[in-house]
Structure formats: structure tokens, C-alpha cells
């Protein structure tokens, strides 16, 4: 899965660099990627994926928002699990090389890094690469990042991430489904949580090429179940925009959430959108 040229030029990384948020600003990159920038300038990327997919199995349905070589400022980057649209050398290693940012992912993500030879193919050092697991805490300027469990039956070792800032708490669930989030919801008061949401589709099998009924993300009921486990104030559904055959309409979640205590609010964001805590 290679990286495509940006459809948007470099306006998005320039917009992030020039921003001076009063609290914590968050940009959605499509798929399940985000950039967080705190009021002290600390800038963190989560799961940025700039690849085109692997046709015909995975077909990218949204623009490539920037070229990784155009990113000039980053302090850290996280990969929630080892899948290619979350840990991807061509998307992520050039950012590490340009900025000197530290990279955090679990052991299965480091297996991908080794297979893709990030230190050999890009100017990335071993000192930039850090292994994380559930229970770890990473301090990054104004941000405290807690590594928590995640239930993703398609991943070898997924984790979820809780970003605490004095303005509020942001949760990134990776591609996880409900089942591991109740303790997280009890421990943290989460203002905004992002959860992967998508259709069940017929996707070509890797080996045979034959269409197979496939589920990679939570459906409508599951994503609301996860939001209630987490006791989310605001749910931001993600990943619904990315792969042909897996896309869906996120506004339907207003109906599914209506009779439940959580989420209190549903926020729909599109690729390139910014919101602040």
C-alpha cells in the first residue's frame, strides 16, 4: 500500500502549524487519523494514513489530505494497532524523519516497523521508536496519554488511548468494538471519544479474490454500546468515510442513540475538520 500525492497540497499541515489553540485543537484526517495540538504547542498524530489502499480489496474513498514530507512539526505519533491503515511506514516514517518525533505503538505494531524497515528505509532512529502496552502513561507537554485496552478481534494487539488535558479528555478507540471499555468509562470523564463505525460489506478475499461478507468496525448498535461503556459526553464516529463497501451514513446514529444515556451528543466531522475541547 503506497502513499498517493496529496489532493489538497500542504494547506492542512500549514494550518496546524499556524494554529494557536486556547485549549486542545483536534483535526480529523479521515479514516481514523487525527492531529492534536495543545495550547503549549505540543503536537501529536494518531493513526495518520495517507495510503491509497490495496485495490480491489481496499479502495480509498476520500482525498489524501497532505504529503507526509510536508509535515514540519510533530512531537509524537501513536499507532493504535498493527493494521496497515494505522501503522504504515510510507505515511508515518517520513513525518518521524522530518520532525524527530517519537513513535508509540504496541509490540505487534513494532513487528510491522521491523518488516517495513523504518530505520533502514527512512531517516528514523531506534531511539524514536517506543513500545507501549495497557497501563502505560506517556507525558507529552500539556498532554498525559494513558494506554488502555481495546477489543478488536481482527487485530493482534490493539490498544486505546486517553489524552488528558486541562481543558478536557479525548479518547481514541482505534478500530475497537464494545467489550473492553467499561473500566475505561469508569476511570475517566471523557469529553470526546472517537469510535470506528462502518457497514458490513462484501470485500474480496485476500487469497481467492471472491467477495466475502466482512465486518471490520462497529455497526450502529455496537458503536452506541461502546459509547455507553465509555460514558461519552460526545461521540465522534470515524472510519465510515474510508473504504468502498464499508462506508455508511453517520447521521443515522442520532436515532440509535436517542433512547440511551450516552452519548449525550453526536458530532459528525469530515476529513480536514477541526474541533476544540
CSV table of C-alpha atoms in Angstrom, one decimal:
chain,number,residue,atom,x,y,z
A,1,UNK,CA,0.0,0.0,0.0
A,2,UNK,CA,1.8,3.1,-1.3
A,3,UNK,CA,1.2,6.7,-0.5
A,4,UNK,CA,-0.6,8.9,-3.0
A,5,UNK,CA,0.1,12.5,-3.8
A,6,UNK,CA,-2.0,14.9,-1.7
A,7,UNK,CA,-5.2,16.1,-3.3
A,8,UNK,CA,-5.1,19.3,-1.1
A,9,UNK,CA,-1.5,20.4,-1.3
A,10,UNK,CA,0.0,21.4,2.1
A,11,UNK,CA,-2.7,23.7,3.5
A,12,UNK,CA,-3.7,21.3,6.3
A,13,UNK,CA,-0.2,20.9,7.9
A,14,UNK,CA,0.4,24.6,7.5
A,15,UNK,CA,-3.0,25.3,9.2
A,16,UNK,CA,-2.0,23.0,12.1
A,17,UNK,CA,1.4,24.7,12.4
A,18,UNK,CA,0.0,28.2,12.4
A,19,UNK,CA,-2.8,27.4,14.9
A,20,UNK,CA,-2.6,28.7,18.4
A,21,UNK,CA,-5.4,26.9,20.3
A,22,UNK,CA,-6.6,28.2,23.7
A,23,UNK,CA,-7.2,24.6,24.8
A,24,UNK,CA,-6.8,21.4,22.7
A,25,UNK,CA,-7.4,21.5,19.0
A,26,UNK,CA,-8.2,18.3,17.1
A,27,UNK,CA,-8.1,17.8,13.3
A,28,UNK,CA,-9.7,14.8,11.6
A,29,UNK,CA,-7.6,13.3,8.8
A,30,UNK,CA,-10.2,10.8,7.6
A,31,UNK,CA,-10.0,7.0,8.1
A,32,UNK,CA,-9.1,7.0,11.8
A,33,UNK,CA,-6.3,9.6,11.8
A,34,UNK,CA,-6.1,12.7,14.0
A,35,UNK,CA,-3.8,15.6,14.8
A,36,UNK,CA,-3.9,17.0,18.3
A,37,UNK,CA,-2.4,20.4,19.2
A,38,UNK,CA,-2.4,21.6,22.8
A,39,UNK,CA,-2.2,25.3,23.9
A,40,UNK,CA,1.5,24.9,24.6
A,41,UNK,CA,2.1,23.8,21.0
A,42,UNK,CA,2.6,20.1,21.7
A,43,UNK,CA,1.5,18.3,18.5
A,44,UNK,CA,0.6,14.6,18.4
A,45,UNK,CA,-0.5,12.5,15.4
A,46,UNK,CA,-2.7,9.4,15.9
A,47,UNK,CA,-3.0,6.8,13.1
A,48,UNK,CA,-2.3,9.1,10.2
A,49,UNK,CA,-2.8,7.1,7.0
A,50,UNK,CA,-2.1,8.6,3.6
A,51,UNK,CA,-2.1,5.4,1.5
A,52,UNK,CA,-4.4,4.5,-1.4
A,53,UNK,CA,-5.4,1.1,-0.2
A,54,UNK,CA,-4.8,-2.2,-2.0
A,55,UNK,CA,-7.3,-2.5,-4.9
A,56,UNK,CA,-9.7,-4.2,-5.4
A,57,UNK,CA,-9.8,-5.3,-1.7
A,58,UNK,CA,-9.5,-1.8,-0.2
A,59,UNK,CA,-10.3,1.3,-2.2
A,60,UNK,CA,-9.8,4.7,-0.7
A,61,UNK,CA,-12.9,6.9,-1.0
A,62,UNK,CA,-11.6,10.2,0.4
A,63,UNK,CA,-8.8,12.6,-0.5
A,64,UNK,CA,-5.2,12.2,0.6
A,65,UNK,CA,-5.1,15.3,2.8
A,66,UNK,CA,-1.3,16.0,2.8
A,67,UNK,CA,2.0,14.5,1.8
A,68,UNK,CA,4.0,13.2,4.8
A,69,UNK,CA,7.1,15.1,3.7
A,70,UNK,CA,5.2,18.3,4.2
A,71,UNK,CA,4.8,17.9,7.9
A,72,UNK,CA,7.4,20.0,9.7
A,73,UNK,CA,6.2,20.0,13.3
A,74,UNK,CA,5.3,17.0,15.4
A,75,UNK,CA,6.3,15.9,18.9
A,76,UNK,CA,4.8,12.4,18.9
A,77,UNK,CA,2.8,9.9,17.0
A,78,UNK,CA,0.7,6.9,18.1
A,79,UNK,CA,-0.4,3.7,16.3
A,80,UNK,CA,-3.4,2.1,17.9
A,81,UNK,CA,-2.8,-1.3,16.3
A,82,UNK,CA,-0.8,-3.0,13.6
A,83,UNK,CA,-3.2,-2.8,10.6
A,84,UNK,CA,-1.8,-1.0,7.6
A,85,UNK,CA,-4.1,2.0,7.8
A,86,UNK,CA,-2.8,2.6,11.4
A,87,UNK,CA,0.9,1.6,11.3
A,88,UNK,CA,2.2,2.4,7.8
A,89,UNK,CA,5.8,3.3,7.1
A,90,UNK,CA,5.3,5.3,3.9
A,91,UNK,CA,2.6,7.5,5.7
A,92,UNK,CA,4.4,7.9,9.0
A,93,UNK,CA,8.1,7.3,8.8
A,94,UNK,CA,8.8,10.5,6.7
A,95,UNK,CA,7.0,12.5,9.4
A,96,UNK,CA,9.3,11.0,12.1
A,97,UNK,CA,12.3,11.7,9.9
A,98,UNK,CA,11.4,15.3,9.3
A,99,UNK,CA,10.4,16.2,12.8
A,100,UNK,CA,12.3,13.8,15.1
A,101,UNK,CA,9.0,12.9,16.7
A,102,UNK,CA,8.7,9.9,19.0
A,103,UNK,CA,6.6,6.9,17.8
A,104,UNK,CA,4.5,4.8,20.2
A,105,UNK,CA,2.7,1.5,19.4
A,106,UNK,CA,2.3,-2.0,20.8
A,107,UNK,CA,4.5,-5.0,20.1
A,108,UNK,CA,2.5,-6.0,17.0
A,109,UNK,CA,3.0,-2.5,15.6
A,110,UNK,CA,6.7,-2.8,16.1
A,111,UNK,CA,6.6,-6.1,14.1
A,112,UNK,CA,5.3,-4.0,11.1
A,113,UNK,CA,8.0,-1.4,11.7
A,114,UNK,CA,10.6,-4.1,11.5
A,115,UNK,CA,9.1,-5.7,8.4
A,116,UNK,CA,9.0,-2.4,6.7
A,117,UNK,CA,12.5,-1.5,7.9
A,118,UNK,CA,11.7,2.1,9.0
A,119,UNK,CA,15.2,2.7,10.3
A,120,UNK,CA,16.7,1.4,7.0
A,121,UNK,CA,14.4,2.9,4.5
A,122,UNK,CA,13.9,6.3,6.2
A,123,UNK,CA,16.0,8.5,8.5
A,124,UNK,CA,14.3,7.2,11.6
A,125,UNK,CA,16.4,6.1,14.7
A,126,UNK,CA,15.7,3.3,17.1
A,127,UNK,CA,15.6,6.0,19.9
A,128,UNK,CA,12.4,7.4,18.3
A,129,UNK,CA,10.5,4.1,18.5
A,130,UNK,CA,8.8,3.1,21.8
A,131,UNK,CA,6.8,0.1,22.7
A,132,UNK,CA,3.6,0.6,24.7
A,133,UNK,CA,1.1,-1.6,26.4
A,134,UNK,CA,-2.0,-1.4,28.5
A,135,UNK,CA,-1.4,0.5,31.8
A,136,UNK,CA,1.4,2.7,30.4
A,137,UNK,CA,1.4,6.5,30.7
A,138,UNK,CA,3.2,8.9,28.4
A,139,UNK,CA,3.7,12.6,29.3
A,140,UNK,CA,3.9,15.0,26.3
A,141,UNK,CA,3.9,18.7,27.3
A,142,UNK,CA,0.4,19.6,28.5
A,143,UNK,CA,-0.9,16.1,27.5
A,144,UNK,CA,-1.0,13.0,29.6
A,145,UNK,CA,-1.6,9.9,27.5
A,146,UNK,CA,-3.0,6.7,29.1
A,147,UNK,CA,-2.8,3.4,27.2
A,148,UNK,CA,-5.9,1.3,27.8
A,149,UNK,CA,-7.4,-2.0,26.5
A,150,UNK,CA,-9.3,-2.4,23.2
A,151,UNK,CA,-11.5,-5.2,21.8
A,152,UNK,CA,-10.6,-5.5,18.1
A,153,UNK,CA,-11.0,-9.2,17.1
A,154,UNK,CA,-9.2,-8.5,13.8
A,155,UNK,CA,-6.0,-7.2,15.4
A,156,UNK,CA,-3.2,-9.0,17.2
A,157,UNK,CA,-2.6,-6.3,19.9
A,158,UNK,CA,-4.9,-3.3,19.8
A,159,UNK,CA,-4.8,-0.5,22.4
A,160,UNK,CA,-7.0,2.5,23.0
A,161,UNK,CA,-5.7,5.9,24.1
A,162,UNK,CA,-6.9,8.5,26.6
A,163,UNK,CA,-5.5,12.0,26.2
A,164,UNK,CA,-5.9,14.2,29.3
A,165,UNK,CA,-5.5,18.0,29.0
A,166,UNK,CA,-6.5,20.6,31.5
A,167,UNK,CA,-9.4,21.6,29.1
A,168,UNK,CA,-10.8,18.1,28.9
A,169,UNK,CA,-10.3,14.4,27.9
A,170,UNK,CA,-10.1,13.0,24.4
A,171,UNK,CA,-10.4,9.2,23.8
A,172,UNK,CA,-9.3,7.3,20.7
A,173,UNK,CA,-10.6,3.8,20.4
A,174,UNK,CA,-8.7,2.6,17.3
A,175,UNK,CA,-10.9,0.2,15.4
A,176,UNK,CA,-12.2,-1.4,18.6
A,177,UNK,CA,-15.7,-2.7,19.2
A,178,UNK,CA,-17.5,-2.8,22.6
A,179,UNK,CA,-16.4,-5.3,25.2
A,180,UNK,CA,-13.3,-3.7,26.9
A,181,UNK,CA,-14.4,-0.2,27.6
A,182,UNK,CA,-16.4,-0.3,30.9
A,183,UNK,CA,-13.4,0.1,33.1
A,184,UNK,CA,-12.1,3.0,30.9
A,185,UNK,CA,-15.5,4.7,31.2
A,186,UNK,CA,-15.5,4.3,35.0
A,187,UNK,CA,-11.9,5.6,35.4
A,188,UNK,CA,-12.0,8.7,33.1
A,189,UNK,CA,-14.5,11.5,32.5
A,190,UNK,CA,-14.3,11.5,28.7
A,191,UNK,CA,-15.5,14.7,26.9
A,192,UNK,CA,-15.0,13.5,23.4
A,193,UNK,CA,-14.5,9.9,22.2
A,194,UNK,CA,-13.8,8.6,18.6
A,195,UNK,CA,-15.0,5.2,17.7
A,196,UNK,CA,-14.7,3.4,14.3
A,197,UNK,CA,-18.1,2.9,12.6
A,198,UNK,CA,-18.9,1.2,9.3
A,199,UNK,CA,-21.1,-1.0,7.2
A,200,UNK,CA,-20.8,-4.8,6.8
A,201,UNK,CA,-19.7,-5.3,3.2
A,202,UNK,CA,-18.8,-7.9,0.6
A,203,UNK,CA,-15.0,-7.5,0.3
A,204,UNK,CA,-12.7,-9.5,-1.9
A,205,UNK,CA,-10.8,-12.2,0.0
A,206,UNK,CA,-7.0,-11.7,0.1
A,207,UNK,CA,-6.3,-15.2,-1.2
A,208,UNK,CA,-9.2,-16.1,-3.6
A,209,UNK,CA,-10.4,-12.7,-4.7
A,210,UNK,CA,-14.0,-13.8,-4.0
A,211,UNK,CA,-16.4,-11.5,-2.2
A,212,UNK,CA,-16.8,-12.4,1.4
A,213,UNK,CA,-19.2,-10.8,4.0
A,214,UNK,CA,-16.9,-8.8,6.1
A,215,UNK,CA,-17.1,-6.7,9.3
A,216,UNK,CA,-14.2,-4.5,10.3
A,217,UNK,CA,-15.9,-1.9,12.5
A,218,UNK,CA,-18.8,-1.5,14.9
A,219,UNK,CA,-22.3,-1.3,13.3
A,220,UNK,CA,-24.9,1.3,14.5
A,221,UNK,CA,-25.9,-0.7,17.6
A,222,UNK,CA,-22.3,-1.7,18.6
A,223,UNK,CA,-20.9,1.8,18.4
A,224,UNK,CA,-23.7,3.1,20.7
A,225,UNK,CA,-23.0,0.2,23.0
A,226,UNK,CA,-19.3,1.2,23.2
A,227,UNK,CA,-20.2,4.8,23.8
A,228,UNK,CA,-22.3,3.8,26.8
A,229,UNK,CA,-19.5,1.6,28.1
A,230,UNK,CA,-17.3,4.7,27.9
A,231,UNK,CA,-20.0,7.1,29.2
A,232,UNK,CA,-19.1,9.5,26.4
A,233,UNK,CA,-20.2,13.1,26.6
A,234,UNK,CA,-19.7,13.4,22.8
A,235,UNK,CA,-19.2,10.6,20.3
A,236,UNK,CA,-17.3,11.3,17.0
A,237,UNK,CA,-17.8,8.4,14.6
A,238,UNK,CA,-14.8,7.6,12.4
A,239,UNK,CA,-13.7,5.3,9.6
A,240,UNK,CA,-17.2,5.5,8.0
A,241,UNK,CA,-15.7,7.5,5.1
A,242,UNK,CA,-12.8,5.4,4.1
A,243,UNK,CA,-13.2,2.1,2.3
A,244,UNK,CA,-15.5,1.3,-0.5
A,245,UNK,CA,-18.1,-1.3,0.7
A,246,UNK,CA,-17.6,-0.2,4.3
A,247,UNK,CA,-18.8,3.4,4.1
A,248,UNK,CA,-22.0,4.4,5.8
A,249,UNK,CA,-24.1,7.4,6.9
A,250,UNK,CA,-23.1,8.6,10.3
A,251,UNK,CA,-26.2,10.8,11.0
A,252,UNK,CA,-28.3,7.6,11.5
A,253,UNK,CA,-26.6,7.3,14.9
A,254,UNK,CA,-28.8,10.1,16.2
A,255,UNK,CA,-31.7,7.6,16.0
A,256,UNK,CA,-29.7,4.8,17.6
A,257,UNK,CA,-28.5,7.0,20.5
A,258,UNK,CA,-31.8,8.6,21.2
A,259,UNK,CA,-33.0,6.3,23.9
A,260,UNK,CA,-29.7,5.7,25.6
A,261,UNK,CA,-28.0,7.7,28.3
A,262,UNK,CA,-24.8,8.0,26.3
A,263,UNK,CA,-23.5,9.6,24.2
A,264,UNK,CA,-25.0,12.9,25.3
A,265,UNK,CA,-24.0,14.5,22.0
A,266,UNK,CA,-23.2,13.2,18.5
A,267,UNK,CA,-20.7,15.2,16.4
A,268,UNK,CA,-20.1,14.4,12.8
A,269,UNK,CA,-16.8,15.5,11.4
A,270,UNK,CA,-15.4,15.2,7.9
A,271,UNK,CA,-11.8,14.9,6.7
A,272,UNK,CA,-10.0,18.2,7.3
A,273,UNK,CA,-12.4,19.4,10.0
A,274,UNK,CA,-11.1,20.9,13.3
A,275,UNK,CA,-12.8,21.0,16.6
A,276,UNK,CA,-11.6,22.2,20.0
A,277,UNK,CA,-12.1,20.8,23.6
